[in-house]
PDB file of C-alpha atoms in Angstrom:
ATOM      1  CA  MET A   1     307.875 223.252 155.988  1.00 79.00           C
ATOM      2  CA  PRO A   2     305.759 220.749 157.941  1.00 80.00           C
ATOM      3  CA  PHE A   3     305.856 220.974 161.716  1.00 84.00           C
ATOM      4  CA  GLU A   4     307.264 217.421 161.921  1.00 87.00           C
ATOM      5  CA  GLU A   5     310.211 218.518 159.778  1.00 88.00           C
ATOM      6  CA  LYS A   6     310.838 221.443 162.120  1.00 90.00           C
ATOM      7  CA  LEU A   7     310.910 219.035 165.063  1.00 92.00           C
ATOM      8  CA  THR A   8     313.370 216.877 163.147  1.00 94.00           C
ATOM      9  CA  TRP A   9     315.649 219.904 162.698  1.00 95.00           C
ATOM     10  CA  VAL A  10     315.449 220.526 166.446  1.00 95.00           C
ATOM     11  CA  GLY A  11     316.422 216.911 167.093  1.00 94.00           C
ATOM     12  CA  LEU A  12     319.337 217.153 164.683  1.00 96.00           C
ATOM     13  CA  VAL A  13     320.716 220.309 166.292  1.00 96.00           C
ATOM     14  CA  VAL A  14     320.415 218.828 169.778  1.00 96.00           C
ATOM     15  CA  ALA A  15     321.950 215.531 168.600  1.00 95.00           C
ATOM     16  CA  VAL A  16     325.009 217.419 167.357  1.00 96.00           C
ATOM     17  CA  ILE A  17     325.547 220.060 170.027  1.00 96.00           C
ATOM     18  CA  VAL A  18     325.049 218.108 173.260  1.00 96.00           C
ATOM     19  CA  PRO A  19     327.318 215.117 172.459  1.00 95.00           C
ATOM     20  CA  VAL A  20     330.041 217.428 171.133  1.00 95.00           C
ATOM     21  CA  VAL A  21     329.988 219.425 174.376  1.00 95.00           C
ATOM     22  CA  TYR A  22     329.926 216.215 176.461  1.00 93.00           C
ATOM     23  CA  LEU A  23     332.861 214.733 174.558  1.00 91.00           C
ATOM     24  CA  ALA A  24     334.821 218.000 174.772  1.00 91.00           C
ATOM     25  CA  VAL A  25     334.330 218.148 178.532  1.00 90.00           C
ATOM     26  CA  VAL A  26     335.030 214.496 179.251  1.00 90.00           C
ATOM     27  CA  LEU A  27     337.761 213.821 176.711  1.00 86.00           C
ATOM     28  CA  GLY A  28     339.464 217.023 177.828  1.00 85.00           C
ATOM     29  CA  ARG A  29     340.011 215.356 181.187  1.00 85.00           C
ATOM     30  CA  LEU A  30     341.538 212.287 179.558  1.00 83.00           C
ATOM     31  CA  GLY A  31     344.879 214.017 178.962  1.00 79.00           C
ATOM     32  CA  GLU A  32     345.337 214.701 182.679  1.00 81.00           C
ATOM     33  CA  THR A  33     343.722 211.612 184.188  1.00 83.00           C
ATOM     34  CA  SER A  34     343.451 207.938 183.392  1.00 84.00           C
ATOM     35  CA  ALA A  35     340.108 206.651 182.123  1.00 81.00           C
ATOM     36  CA  ALA A  36     339.457 204.767 185.367  1.00 82.00           C
ATOM     37  CA  GLU A  37     339.663 207.982 187.390  1.00 86.00           C
ATOM     38  CA  ILE A  38     337.571 210.256 185.177  1.00 86.00           C
ATOM     39  CA  SER A  39     334.368 211.414 186.787  1.00 87.00           C
ATOM     40  CA  TYR A  40     332.051 211.075 183.793  1.00 88.00           C
ATOM     41  CA  GLN A  41     328.773 210.323 185.572  1.00 92.00           C
ATOM     42  CA  TRP A  42     327.634 213.893 186.217  1.00 93.00           C
ATOM     43  CA  PRO A  43     328.591 215.218 182.799  1.00 93.00           C
ATOM     44  CA  LEU A  44     326.745 212.274 181.230  1.00 94.00           C
ATOM     45  CA  LEU A  45     323.625 212.874 183.317  1.00 95.00           C
ATOM     46  CA  ILE A  46     323.796 216.592 182.537  1.00 96.00           C
ATOM     47  CA  ALA A  47     324.132 215.799 178.813  1.00 95.00           C
ATOM     48  CA  LEU A  48     321.072 213.535 178.952  1.00 95.00           C
ATOM     49  CA  GLY A  49     319.081 216.154 180.851  1.00 96.00           C
ATOM     50  CA  ALA A  50     320.250 218.921 178.511  1.00 97.00           C
ATOM     51  CA  SER A  51     319.115 216.854 175.518  1.00 96.00           C
ATOM     52  CA  VAL A  52     315.629 216.543 176.967  1.00 96.00           C
ATOM     53  CA  VAL A  53     315.374 220.193 178.001  1.00 97.00           C
ATOM     54  CA  LEU A  54     316.777 221.533 174.725  1.00 97.00           C
ATOM     55  CA  SER A  55     314.452 219.289 172.715  1.00 96.00           C
ATOM     56  CA  ILE A  56     311.450 220.558 174.656  1.00 97.00           C
ATOM     57  CA  LEU A  57     312.536 224.193 174.318  1.00 97.00           C
ATOM     58  CA  GLY A  58     313.197 223.689 170.607  1.00 96.00           C
ATOM     59  CA  ALA A  59     309.753 222.156 170.134  1.00 93.00           C
ATOM     60  CA  ILE A  60     308.181 225.126 171.933  1.00 94.00           C
ATOM     61  CA  VAL A  61     310.073 227.591 169.725  1.00 94.00           C
ATOM     62  CA  ALA A  62     309.126 225.624 166.591  1.00 91.00           C
ATOM     63  CA  ALA A  63     305.474 225.543 167.665  1.00 89.00           C
ATOM     64  CA  ALA A  64     305.495 229.283 168.374  1.00 89.00           C
ATOM     65  CA  GLY A  65     307.051 230.006 164.996  1.00 86.00           C
ATOM     66  CA  THR A  66     304.527 227.764 163.270  1.00 83.00           C
ATOM     67  CA  ALA A  67     301.665 229.413 165.128  1.00 82.00           C
ATOM     68  CA  ILE A  68     302.840 232.913 164.217  1.00 79.00           C
ATOM     69  CA  SER A  69     303.293 232.021 160.557  1.00 79.00           C
ATOM     70  CA  ALA A  70     299.879 230.298 160.471  1.00 73.00           C
ATOM     71  CA  GLU A  71     298.190 233.337 161.983  1.00 74.00           C
ATOM     72  CA  LEU A  72     299.869 235.620 159.448  1.00 73.00           C
ATOM     73  CA  ARG A  73     298.483 233.455 156.653  1.00 75.00           C
ATOM     74  CA  GLY A  74     295.029 233.476 158.237  1.00 75.00           C
ATOM     75  CA  LYS A  75     295.053 229.802 159.201  1.00 74.00           C
ATOM     76  CA  SER A  76     294.502 228.111 162.523  1.00 70.00           C
ATOM     77  CA  ALA A  77     297.716 227.454 164.449  1.00 66.00           C
ATOM     78  CA  SER A  78     296.428 224.172 165.851  1.00 69.00           C
ATOM     79  CA  ASP A  79     295.639 222.899 162.356  1.00 66.00           C
ATOM     80  CA  GLU A  80     299.224 223.555 161.246  1.00 66.00           C
ATOM     81  CA  ILE A  81     300.802 221.985 164.335  1.00 72.00           C
ATOM     82  CA  ASP A  82     298.488 218.981 164.589  1.00 69.00           C
ATOM     83  CA  ARG A  83     298.586 218.190 160.868  1.00 74.00           C
ATOM     84  CA  LYS A  84     300.451 214.954 160.291  1.00 76.00           C
ATOM     85  CA  ASP A  85     299.733 213.102 157.079  1.00 82.00           C
ATOM     86  CA  GLU A  86     300.654 209.600 155.925  1.00 88.00           C
ATOM     87  CA  ARG A  87     303.913 210.831 154.408  1.00 87.00           C
ATOM     88  CA  ASP A  88     305.015 212.300 157.756  1.00 87.00           C
ATOM     89  CA  LYS A  89     304.257 209.006 159.467  1.00 89.00           C
ATOM     90  CA  GLN A  90     306.183 206.973 156.883  1.00 93.00           C
ATOM     91  CA  ILE A  91     309.181 209.299 157.011  1.00 93.00           C
ATOM     92  CA  SER A  92     309.188 209.162 160.798  1.00 92.00           C
ATOM     93  CA  ARG A  93     308.996 205.358 160.841  1.00 95.00           C
ATOM     94  CA  HIS A  94     311.727 204.989 158.232  1.00 95.00           C
ATOM     95  CA  GLY A  95     314.098 207.417 159.976  1.00 95.00           C
ATOM     96  CA  ASP A  96     313.491 205.826 163.365  1.00 96.00           C
ATOM     97  CA  LEU A  97     314.136 202.367 161.913  1.00 97.00           C
ATOM     98  CA  VAL A  98     317.451 203.387 160.353  1.00 97.00           C
ATOM     99  CA  GLY A  99     318.431 205.127 163.606  1.00 96.00           C
ATOM    100  CA  PHE A 100     317.541 201.950 165.510  1.00 97.00           C
ATOM    101  CA  TYR A 101     319.812 199.896 163.263  1.00 97.00           C
ATOM    102  CA  VAL A 102     322.684 202.304 163.805  1.00 97.00           C
ATOM    103  CA  SER A 103     322.163 202.308 167.579  1.00 96.00           C
ATOM    104  CA  SER A 104     321.951 198.509 167.563  1.00 96.00           C
ATOM    105  CA  GLY A 105     325.250 198.301 165.705  1.00 96.00           C
ATOM    106  CA  GLY A 106     326.764 200.560 168.331  1.00 96.00           C
ATOM    107  CA  MET A 107     325.443 198.292 171.046  1.00 96.00           C
ATOM    108  CA  VAL A 108     327.476 195.445 169.561  1.00 97.00           C
ATOM    109  CA  GLY A 109     330.557 197.611 170.104  1.00 96.00           C
ATOM    110  CA  VAL A 110     329.470 198.372 173.669  1.00 97.00           C
ATOM    111  CA  LEU A 111     328.967 194.669 174.311  1.00 97.00           C
ATOM    112  CA  ALA A 112     332.454 193.984 172.953  1.00 97.00           C
ATOM    113  CA  LEU A 113     333.934 196.648 175.251  1.00 96.00           C
ATOM    114  CA  THR A 114     332.131 195.041 178.185  1.00 96.00           C
ATOM    115  CA  MET A 115     333.349 191.547 177.317  1.00 97.00           C
ATOM    116  CA  LEU A 116     336.900 192.851 176.941  1.00 96.00           C
ATOM    117  CA  GLU A 117     336.518 194.407 180.423  1.00 94.00           C
ATOM    118  CA  TYR A 118     337.292 197.977 179.432  1.00 93.00           C
ATOM    119  CA  GLU A 119     336.931 200.757 181.981  1.00 91.00           C
ATOM    120  CA  TYR A 120     333.387 201.878 182.774  1.00 92.00           C
ATOM    121  CA  PHE A 121     334.242 205.270 181.303  1.00 91.00           C
ATOM    122  CA  TRP A 122     334.709 203.777 177.828  1.00 92.00           C
ATOM    123  CA  ILE A 123     331.638 201.569 178.086  1.00 95.00           C
ATOM    124  CA  ALA A 124     329.369 204.419 179.226  1.00 94.00           C
ATOM    125  CA  SER A 125     330.773 206.824 176.653  1.00 92.00           C
ATOM    126  CA  ALA A 126     330.347 204.284 173.846  1.00 95.00           C
ATOM    127  CA  LEU A 127     326.789 203.597 174.976  1.00 95.00           C
ATOM    128  CA  TYR A 128     325.949 207.304 174.957  1.00 95.00           C
ATOM    129  CA  LEU A 129     327.682 207.785 171.626  1.00 94.00           C
ATOM    130  CA  SER A 130     325.689 204.895 170.122  1.00 96.00           C
ATOM    131  CA  PHE A 131     322.413 206.538 171.066  1.00 95.00           C
ATOM    132  CA  ALA A 132     323.613 209.972 169.947  1.00 95.00           C
ATOM    133  CA  VAL A 133     324.794 208.713 166.547  1.00 96.00           C
ATOM    134  CA  GLY A 134     321.557 206.745 166.112  1.00 96.00           C
ATOM    135  CA  THR A 135     319.535 209.892 166.780  1.00 95.00           C
ATOM    136  CA  LEU A 136     321.732 211.916 164.446  1.00 96.00           C
ATOM    137  CA  VAL A 137     321.402 209.379 161.620  1.00 97.00           C
ATOM    138  CA  SER A 138     317.654 209.125 162.180  1.00 97.00           C
ATOM    139  CA  SER A 139     317.283 212.899 161.879  1.00 96.00           C
ATOM    140  CA  VAL A 140     319.423 213.065 158.746  1.00 96.00           C
ATOM    141  CA  VAL A 141     317.462 210.241 157.087  1.00 96.00           C
ATOM    142  CA  LYS A 142     314.183 211.997 157.878  1.00 95.00           C
ATOM    143  CA  LEU A 143     315.414 215.346 156.546  1.00 95.00           C
ATOM    144  CA  VAL A 144     316.675 213.762 153.339  1.00 95.00           C
ATOM    145  CA  ALA A 145     313.297 212.071 152.919  1.00 94.00           C
ATOM    146  CA  TYR A 146     311.512 215.381 153.407  1.00 91.00           C
ATOM    147  CA  ARG A 147     313.759 217.174 150.916  1.00 90.00           C
ATOM    148  CA  ARG A 148     314.189 214.521 148.217  1.00 89.00           C
ATOM    149  CA  GLY A 149     310.966 212.623 148.672  1.00 77.00           C
ATOM    150  CA  PHE A 150     310.154 209.262 150.124  1.00 67.00           C
TER     151      PHE A 150
END
Protein backbone atom coordinates (compact mmCIF):
# COMPACT_ATOMS: atom_id res chain seq x y z
CA MET A 1 0.00 0.00 0.00
CA PRO A 2 1.49 3.37 -0.99
CA PHE A 3 2.26 5.81 1.80
CA GLU A 4 -0.20 8.33 0.31
CA GLU A 5 -2.97 5.75 0.62
CA LYS A 6 -2.07 5.21 4.27
CA LEU A 7 -2.35 8.95 4.87
CA THR A 8 -5.73 8.90 3.16
CA TRP A 9 -6.89 6.18 5.57
CA VAL A 10 -5.72 8.35 8.47
CA GLY A 11 -7.71 11.27 7.08
CA LEU A 12 -10.80 9.12 6.67
CA VAL A 13 -10.66 7.82 10.25
CA VAL A 14 -10.16 11.32 11.64
CA ALA A 15 -12.94 12.70 9.39
CA VAL A 16 -15.36 10.15 10.86
CA ILE A 17 -14.40 10.05 14.53
CA VAL A 18 -13.94 13.74 15.38
CA PRO A 19 -17.21 15.07 13.87
CA VAL A 20 -19.19 12.21 15.40
CA VAL A 21 -17.80 13.03 18.85
CA TYR A 22 -18.40 16.77 18.31
CA LEU A 23 -21.99 16.19 17.20
CA ALA A 24 -22.63 13.79 20.10
CA VAL A 25 -21.36 16.34 22.61
CA VAL A 26 -23.09 19.37 21.14
CA LEU A 27 -26.35 17.80 20.01
CA GLY A 28 -26.60 16.09 23.39
CA ARG A 29 -26.97 19.55 24.91
CA LEU A 30 -29.75 20.45 22.49
CA GLY A 31 -32.35 18.43 24.41
CA GLU A 32 -31.77 20.46 27.58
CA THR A 33 -31.03 23.89 26.12
CA SER A 34 -32.19 26.00 23.22
CA ALA A 35 -29.83 26.40 20.27
CA ALA A 36 -29.20 30.06 21.12
CA GLU A 37 -27.88 29.14 24.57
CA ILE A 38 -25.64 26.21 23.62
CA SER A 39 -21.98 26.85 24.22
CA TYR A 40 -20.58 25.28 21.06
CA GLN A 41 -17.46 27.40 20.58
CA TRP A 42 -15.07 25.42 22.77
CA PRO A 43 -16.21 22.01 21.58
CA LEU A 44 -15.84 23.23 17.99
CA LEU A 45 -12.34 24.58 18.61
CA ILE A 46 -11.39 21.37 20.41
CA ALA A 47 -12.74 19.32 17.47
CA LEU A 48 -10.67 21.37 15.01
CA GLY A 49 -7.56 21.03 17.17
CA ALA A 50 -8.18 17.31 17.69
CA SER A 51 -8.46 16.84 13.91
CA VAL A 52 -5.07 18.44 13.40
CA VAL A 53 -3.38 16.58 16.25
CA LEU A 54 -4.89 13.20 15.33
CA SER A 55 -3.93 13.67 11.68
CA ILE A 56 -0.34 14.43 12.65
CA LEU A 57 -0.18 11.48 15.06
CA GLY A 58 -1.72 9.21 12.43
CA ALA A 59 0.82 10.35 9.85
CA ILE A 60 3.65 9.65 12.31
CA VAL A 61 2.29 6.15 13.01
CA ALA A 62 1.85 5.49 9.27
CA ALA A 63 5.39 6.69 8.57
CA ALA A 64 6.79 4.51 11.36
CA GLY A 65 4.91 1.49 10.06
CA THR A 66 6.11 2.17 6.53
CA ALA A 67 9.68 2.59 7.73
CA ILE A 68 9.60 -0.67 9.69
CA SER A 69 8.13 -2.61 6.78
CA ALA A 70 10.66 -1.06 4.36
CA GLU A 71 13.55 -2.01 6.62
CA LEU A 72 12.26 -5.57 6.90
CA ARG A 73 12.22 -5.81 3.11
CA GLY A 74 15.72 -4.35 2.90
CA LYS A 75 14.65 -1.06 1.33
CA SER A 76 15.27 2.50 2.39
CA ALA A 77 12.50 3.95 4.55
CA SER A 78 12.85 7.41 3.02
CA ASP A 79 12.42 5.99 -0.48
CA GLU A 80 9.13 4.36 0.52
CA ILE A 81 7.78 7.45 2.31
CA ASP A 82 8.94 10.02 -0.24
CA ARG A 83 7.81 8.00 -3.26
CA LYS A 84 4.88 9.71 -4.93
CA ASP A 85 4.25 8.90 -8.56
CA GLU A 86 1.98 10.50 -11.15
CA ARG A 87 -0.91 8.22 -10.20
CA ASP A 88 -0.73 9.36 -6.57
CA LYS A 89 -0.80 12.98 -7.68
CA GLN A 90 -3.79 12.44 -9.98
CA ILE A 91 -5.73 10.54 -7.32
CA SER A 92 -5.00 13.25 -4.78
CA ARG A 93 -6.10 16.02 -7.15
CA HIS A 94 -9.28 14.18 -8.14
CA GLY A 95 -10.27 13.39 -4.54
CA ASP A 96 -9.55 16.94 -3.40
CA LEU A 97 -11.62 18.34 -6.27
CA VAL A 98 -14.63 16.17 -5.46
CA GLY A 99 -14.27 17.06 -1.77
CA PHE A 100 -14.14 20.75 -2.74
CA TYR A 101 -17.39 20.41 -4.68
CA VAL A 102 -19.09 18.75 -1.74
CA SER A 103 -17.83 21.42 0.68
CA SER A 104 -18.93 24.14 -1.73
CA GLY A 105 -22.41 22.65 -1.89
CA GLY A 106 -22.49 22.68 1.89
CA MET A 107 -21.49 26.32 1.88
CA VAL A 108 -24.63 27.11 -0.11
CA GLY A 109 -26.61 25.60 2.77
CA VAL A 110 -24.62 27.64 5.29
CA LEU A 111 -25.28 30.78 3.28
CA ALA A 112 -29.00 29.95 3.25
CA LEU A 113 -28.97 29.48 7.04
CA THR A 114 -27.26 32.85 7.40
CA MET A 115 -29.74 34.61 5.12
CA LEU A 116 -32.64 33.03 7.02
CA GLU A 117 -31.04 34.37 10.24
CA TYR A 118 -30.74 31.05 12.03
CA GLU A 119 -28.94 30.86 15.36
CA TYR A 120 -25.14 31.00 15.24
CA PHE A 121 -25.08 27.46 16.62
CA TRP A 122 -26.73 26.08 13.48
CA ILE A 123 -24.61 28.17 11.13
CA ALA A 124 -21.33 27.17 12.80
CA SER A 125 -22.33 23.52 13.02
CA ALA A 126 -23.38 23.44 9.36
CA LEU A 127 -20.11 25.10 8.36
CA TYR A 128 -18.09 22.53 10.30
CA LEU A 129 -20.20 19.70 8.94
CA SER A 130 -19.67 20.94 5.37
CA PHE A 131 -15.91 20.78 5.78
CA ALA A 132 -16.07 17.42 7.56
CA VAL A 133 -18.29 15.84 4.89
CA GLY A 134 -16.07 17.30 2.15
CA THR A 135 -13.01 15.73 3.76
CA LEU A 136 -14.82 12.43 4.22
CA VAL A 137 -15.96 12.33 0.59
CA SER A 138 -12.50 13.31 -0.61
CA SER A 139 -10.93 10.44 1.35
CA VAL A 140 -13.49 7.93 0.09
CA VAL A 141 -12.99 9.01 -3.53
CA LYS A 142 -9.22 8.66 -3.16
CA LEU A 143 -9.49 5.21 -1.57
CA VAL A 144 -11.85 3.99 -4.28
CA ALA A 145 -9.41 5.28 -6.89
CA TYR A 146 -6.54 3.44 -5.21
CA ARG A 147 -8.51 0.20 -4.98
CA ARG A 148 -10.36 0.18 -8.31
CA GLY A 149 -7.96 2.20 -10.39
CA PHE A 150 -8.05 5.70 -11.75
